[in-house]
Amino acid sequence: MAISKTARPRTATIPATMKAAAIDRFGPPSALKLHTLPTPKPGRGQVLVALHTAGVGIWDASIRDGSWRPNGRPKFPLVPGTDGAGTVAAKGPGVRRFRIGERVLANDSGCYAEYVALDADGVGRVPQRLDFKQAGAVATTGLTALQGIDALRLRRSQTVLIYGASGAVGTLAVQFAKAKRARVLATASGREAATLVRRLGADAVIDARSKSAVEQLRKLAPDGIDAALVLTGGDSLEGCLDLVRAGGRIAYPNGVEPEPRRRPKIRLFAYDGEAGPREFAQLARAIDGARLRVPIAAVYPLAQAAKAHARLERGHVVGRIELQIRRGQG
Ligand SMILES: NC(=O)c1ccc[n+]([C@@H]2O[C@H](COP(=O)([O-])OP(=O)(O)OC[C@H]3O[C@@H](n4cnc5c(N)ncnc54)[C@H](OP(=O)(O)O)[C@@H]3O)[C@@H](O)[C@H]2O)c1
């Protein structure tokens, strides 16, 4: 069929305004309200993503209440949300890496919205095996889990402790560590969390809050543990980390408090999950290699972002909370 020179690929019309869950002031979960805002326009090097889902992270609560201000002086209305999944709706000048309509992961701020304009480097392709429900909850946490496990340089059969394994980062880190054929010892509280973490591949699960946590870990690893990924503070944390052998490694993403103590002869790494074309490609390979499952604890419509944050603040979320923005599983 001949295509006329003036033919253009068909793209959905982009409305002038969009719905977003935003705050007009720092505050409790109820500060998050549904707004109608101008749809952002992608600038040079940016893509406009039509979001289907957005992950709700524990750090989003700190942005909402103002206790963490990563971008300095806030501009209200402020749309939280550091990750989501959707399709490329438009491209600014100079973007060649993505096609209109392509399924993408978004990793930057402003994802509690129907559209977000992001630098193309903050966008990655959605791996084939993930639908939008799983993909919306994998960018920030997947990059953080993978880069933490990579920093530990695990070798086959080495023993790694994942402290805080039932949360958003931990559930993915367990699977990435198993993909490296490590022996994974994990902490999780309660039957549901322990069962999930075992199903994801942990070889043994202990309750970090139990008085005997350190003893249990010592019995599981009488010669010491080779490495630890720390995803939370906790009363038993330092006792557990005392079991890391000389020459071993401990990694934790910035945000974990209190920070683990330094120890002689043990490498301690604090890091941030980094995004970029290389990192997204590594994540996609690791997701396939681990046949990653992304546990979703609860899904709320965008209009109920305040309820999602109230649930987050009650704690003990097993996996990740998510917002559904558009219908369709991608
Ligand atoms: N710098 C970065 O790039 C970056 C990126 C992502 C995340 N982070 C940080 O990484 C950390 C983990 O994030 P996340 O999203 O996985 O958090 P999360 O979903 O809240 O998970 C936290 C985990 O820690 C456990 N936990 C909490 N308090 C505990 C205690 N007192 N004793 C033992 N276990 C406890 C939780 O289990 P229970 O449910 O039993 O409490 C859960 O398994 C956070 O500090 C976050 O800010 C940093």
PDB file of C-alpha atoms in Angstrom, residues 206-208 210-222 236 239-240 243:
ATOM      1  CA  ILE A 206      13.751 -15.068  60.557  1.00  0.00           C
ATOM      2  CA  ASP A 207      11.692 -12.454  62.387  1.00  0.00           C
ATOM      3  CA  ALA A 208      14.068  -9.523  62.954  1.00  0.00           C
ATOM      4  CA  SER A 210      12.097 -11.576  67.767  1.00  0.00           C
ATOM      5  CA  LYS A 211      14.424 -11.533  70.801  1.00  0.00           C
ATOM      6  CA  SER A 212      16.252 -14.543  69.428  1.00  0.00           C
ATOM      7  CA  ALA A 213      16.816 -13.093  65.926  1.00  0.00           C
ATOM      8  CA  VAL A 214      20.612 -12.900  66.241  1.00  0.00           C
ATOM      9  CA  GLU A 215      20.815 -16.416  67.733  1.00  0.00           C
ATOM     10  CA  GLN A 216      18.650 -17.808  64.936  1.00  0.00           C
ATOM     11  CA  LEU A 217      20.886 -16.169  62.350  1.00  0.00           C
ATOM     12  CA  ARG A 218      24.032 -17.507  64.043  1.00  0.00           C
ATOM     13  CA  LYS A 219      22.594 -21.043  63.885  1.00  0.00           C
ATOM     14  CA  LEU A 220      21.799 -20.617  60.201  1.00  0.00           C
ATOM     15  CA  ALA A 221      25.293 -19.293  59.437  1.00  0.00           C
ATOM     16  CA  PRO A 222      27.724 -20.661  62.042  1.00  0.00           C
ATOM     17  CA  SER A 236      18.478  -6.688  66.057  1.00  0.00           C
ATOM     18  CA  GLY A 239      23.743  -7.876  66.282  1.00  0.00           C
ATOM     19  CA  CYS A 240      22.970  -9.491  62.916  1.00  0.00           C
ATOM     20  CA  LEU A 243      27.927 -11.926  62.000  1.00  0.00           C
TER      21      LEU A 243
END
